[in-house]
Structures are given as C-alpha cells and as structure tokens.
PDB file of C-alpha atoms in Angstrom:
ATOM      1  CA  MET F   1     159.092 -74.399   5.883  1.00  0.00           C
ATOM      2  CA  VAL F   2     157.298 -72.815   8.778  1.00  0.00           C
ATOM      3  CA  TYR F   3     155.979 -69.501   9.555  1.00  0.00           C
ATOM      4  CA  VAL F   4     155.492 -69.086  13.380  1.00  0.00           C
ATOM      5  CA  THR F   5     154.174 -66.360  15.435  1.00  0.00           C
ATOM      6  CA  ASN F   6     154.814 -66.425  19.171  1.00  0.00           C
ATOM      7  CA  TYR F   7     152.669 -64.849  21.929  1.00  0.00           C
ATOM      8  CA  ILE F   8     154.491 -64.420  25.333  1.00  0.00           C
ATOM      9  CA  ARG F   9     153.330 -62.792  28.485  1.00  0.00           C
ATOM     10  CA  PRO F  10     155.966 -60.247  28.872  1.00  0.00           C
ATOM     11  CA  GLU F  11     155.264 -59.596  32.722  1.00  0.00           C
ATOM     12  CA  LEU F  12     156.689 -63.262  33.100  1.00  0.00           C
ATOM     13  CA  PHE F  13     159.674 -62.829  31.124  1.00  0.00           C
ATOM     14  CA  PRO F  14     161.208 -58.949  31.501  1.00  0.00           C
ATOM     15  CA  ASN F  15     163.979 -58.202  29.480  1.00  0.00           C
ATOM     16  CA  LEU F  16     163.220 -61.044  27.037  1.00  0.00           C
ATOM     17  CA  LEU F  17     164.308 -59.258  24.129  1.00  0.00           C
ATOM     18  CA  ASP F  18     167.686 -58.611  25.467  1.00  0.00           C
ATOM     19  CA  PHE F  19     168.599 -62.308  24.940  1.00  0.00           C
ATOM     20  CA  ASP F  20     169.758 -63.957  21.682  1.00  0.00           C
ATOM     21  CA  LEU F  21     166.370 -64.963  20.373  1.00  0.00           C
ATOM     22  CA  SER F  22     167.697 -67.504  17.853  1.00  0.00           C
ATOM     23  CA  GLN F  23     168.153 -69.899  20.695  1.00  0.00           C
ATOM     24  CA  SER F  24     165.511 -72.002  21.922  1.00  0.00           C
ATOM     25  CA  LEU F  25     162.886 -70.013  24.286  1.00  0.00           C
ATOM     26  CA  THR F  26     162.652 -73.417  26.227  1.00  0.00           C
ATOM     27  CA  ASP F  27     166.077 -73.193  27.276  1.00  0.00           C
ATOM     28  CA  LEU F  28     165.769 -69.346  27.983  1.00  0.00           C
ATOM     29  CA  TYR F  29     162.684 -69.654  30.029  1.00  0.00           C
ATOM     30  CA  ARG F  30     164.266 -72.533  32.053  1.00  0.00           C
ATOM     31  CA  GLU F  31     167.769 -71.111  32.429  1.00  0.00           C
ATOM     32  CA  HIS F  32     166.935 -67.171  33.046  1.00  0.00           C
ATOM     33  CA  TYR F  33     163.615 -67.007  34.639  1.00  0.00           C
ATOM     34  CA  ALA F  34     163.115 -70.861  36.265  1.00  0.00           C
ATOM     35  CA  THR F  35     160.238 -71.517  34.118  1.00  0.00           C
ATOM     36  CA  GLN F  36     159.305 -74.996  32.801  1.00  0.00           C
ATOM     37  CA  TYR F  37     156.501 -76.183  30.253  1.00  0.00           C
ATOM     38  CA  GLN F  38     154.287 -78.232  32.302  1.00  0.00           C
ATOM     39  CA  THR F  39     151.335 -78.688  30.090  1.00  0.00           C
ATOM     40  CA  ILE F  40     151.273 -78.152  26.492  1.00  0.00           C
ATOM     41  CA  HIS F  41     147.964 -78.307  24.553  1.00  0.00           C
ATOM     42  CA  TYR F  42     148.211 -78.790  20.633  1.00  0.00           C
ATOM     43  CA  ARG F  43     145.518 -78.105  18.095  1.00  0.00           C
ATOM     44  CA  ILE F  44     146.287 -79.129  14.462  1.00  0.00           C
ATOM     45  CA  SER F  45     143.934 -77.838  11.604  1.00  0.00           C
ATOM     46  CA  THR F  46     144.197 -76.701   7.747  1.00  0.00           C
ATOM     47  CA  SER F  47     144.071 -73.463   6.339  1.00  0.00           C
ATOM     48  CA  SER F  48     145.484 -71.339   3.356  1.00  0.00           C
ATOM     49  CA  LEU F  49     148.706 -69.478   3.240  1.00  0.00           C
ATOM     50  CA  LEU F  50     147.609 -65.547   2.467  1.00  0.00           C
ATOM     51  CA  GLY F  51     149.711 -62.299   1.839  1.00  0.00           C
ATOM     52  CA  GLU F  52     152.970 -61.868   4.006  1.00  0.00           C
ATOM     53  CA  MET F  53     152.841 -65.729   4.893  1.00  0.00           C
ATOM     54  CA  ALA F  54     152.615 -67.020   1.502  1.00  0.00           C
ATOM     55  CA  GLN F  55     155.395 -64.843   0.564  1.00  0.00           C
ATOM     56  CA  ALA F  56     157.483 -65.566   3.199  1.00  0.00           C
ATOM     57  CA  LEU F  57     157.180 -69.246   2.577  1.00  0.00           C
ATOM     58  CA  ARG F  58     157.594 -68.757  -0.951  1.00  0.00           C
ATOM     59  CA  ALA F  59     154.069 -70.015  -1.843  1.00  0.00           C
ATOM     60  CA  THR F  60     151.102 -68.926  -4.072  1.00  0.00           C
ATOM     61  CA  SER F  61     148.326 -67.184  -2.124  1.00  0.00           C
ATOM     62  CA  GLY F  62     145.858 -69.794  -1.313  1.00  0.00           C
ATOM     63  CA  THR F  63     148.249 -72.472  -1.253  1.00  0.00           C
ATOM     64  CA  PRO F  64     147.067 -75.121   1.316  1.00  0.00           C
ATOM     65  CA  ALA F  65     149.032 -75.254   4.881  1.00  0.00           C
ATOM     66  CA  MET F  66     148.722 -77.035   8.067  1.00  0.00           C
ATOM     67  CA  VAL F  67     148.286 -74.967  11.131  1.00  0.00           C
ATOM     68  CA  VAL F  68     149.695 -75.930  14.428  1.00  0.00           C
ATOM     69  CA  GLU F  69     148.452 -73.964  17.654  1.00  0.00           C
ATOM     70  CA  ARG F  70     150.317 -74.683  20.843  1.00  0.00           C
ATOM     71  CA  VAL F  71     149.395 -73.223  24.126  1.00  0.00           C
ATOM     72  CA  ASN F  72     152.082 -73.624  27.058  1.00  0.00           C
ATOM     73  CA  TYR F  73     151.494 -73.641  30.697  1.00  0.00           C
ATOM     74  CA  ASN F  74     154.224 -73.530  33.605  1.00  0.00           C
ATOM     75  CA  GLN F  75     154.633 -75.593  36.565  1.00  0.00           C
ATOM     76  CA  LYS F  76     151.963 -73.515  38.378  1.00  0.00           C
ATOM     77  CA  GLY F  77     149.291 -74.123  35.644  1.00  0.00           C
ATOM     78  CA  GLU F  78     149.816 -70.595  34.456  1.00  0.00           C
ATOM     79  CA  LEU F  79     149.630 -69.729  30.686  1.00  0.00           C
ATOM     80  CA  ILE F  80     153.019 -68.448  29.743  1.00  0.00           C
ATOM     81  CA  ASP F  81     153.091 -68.456  25.877  1.00  0.00           C
ATOM     82  CA  CYS F  82     151.310 -69.895  22.750  1.00  0.00           C
ATOM     83  CA  ASP F  83     152.555 -69.993  19.070  1.00  0.00           C
ATOM     84  CA  ILE F  84     150.785 -70.471  15.863  1.00  0.00           C
ATOM     85  CA  GLU F  85     152.824 -72.350  13.182  1.00  0.00           C
ATOM     86  CA  TYR F  86     151.693 -72.288   9.416  1.00  0.00           C
ATOM     87  CA  TRP F  87     153.347 -74.864   7.712  1.00  0.00           C
ATOM     88  CA  ARG F  88     153.524 -75.557   3.901  1.00  0.00           C
ATOM     89  CA  HIS F  89     151.685 -78.570   2.832  1.00  0.00           C
ATOM     90  CA  ASP F  90     154.720 -80.089   0.833  1.00  0.00           C
ATOM     91  CA  ALA F  91     156.884 -79.984   4.103  1.00  0.00           C
ATOM     92  CA  ILE F  92     154.825 -82.226   6.399  1.00  0.00           C
ATOM     93  CA  THR F  93     155.589 -85.708   7.426  1.00  0.00           C
ATOM     94  CA  ILE F  94     153.786 -86.972  10.552  1.00  0.00           C
ATOM     95  CA  GLU F  95     155.054 -90.009  12.458  1.00  0.00           C
ATOM     96  CA  SER F  96     153.963 -91.532  15.446  1.00  0.00           C
ATOM     97  CA  ILE F  97     154.705 -94.789  17.506  1.00  0.00           C
ATOM     98  CA  ALA F  98     152.692 -96.108  20.291  1.00  0.00           C
ATOM     99  CA  GLU F  99     154.002 -98.676  22.681  1.00  0.00           C
ATOM    100  CA  LEU F 100     151.375-100.735  24.522  1.00  0.00           C
ATOM    101  CA  LYS F 101     152.617-101.846  28.040  1.00  0.00           C
ATOM    102  CA  ARG F 102     151.178-104.912  29.399  1.00  0.00           C
TER     103      ARG F 102
END
C-alpha cells in the first residue's frame, strides 16, 4: 500500500482537473499537453508513518515506511512535477537486473 502526494506545475497543465485523474498522469501529459518525461530523479529514504498517512495505510502511527521522492523534467529540461510516495514497510519488494555489455 502506498500514500502518494503529487505536486504539479499548474501553468504547464491548464485544466488538468477536468480530466479523469484515475488514469496515468504520464499518459495525460503526453496525449493532451505534448509533454513527456525526459529526466527523472529518484531519492529513496526511510521514515515513519504518522497521522493521516498512517490511518490511510491502516498502520499504527510510527510504523516504518520507505519514502520514494521522484522529480520529473520534460524534454526541455523544465521541472514539470514531483511526487512523494510513502510505502508501508511490509509492502515493498526491490528487484534489479544489471546486464553488462562487452
């Protein structure tokens, strides 16, 4: 389970709230605003779930969580949005594959 807060530059996406926001923001940006992610900066840390966040995730206040912060830039290098995700500690699996080319 995850609790996400999105921060979006409204001047880049006028009338965004008129669209069905249950679909992918990435798709909305591309289809209606001709904007695509070019660069994405991730930061992963740990924290605790508190207050409303803990309640929304059905966790006790103080429960450990993983925090994923993502900052997105468009094809012009402009900051377009960012989000902060709080993941329950028991809802995380991290998997990675690295392939070396020779």
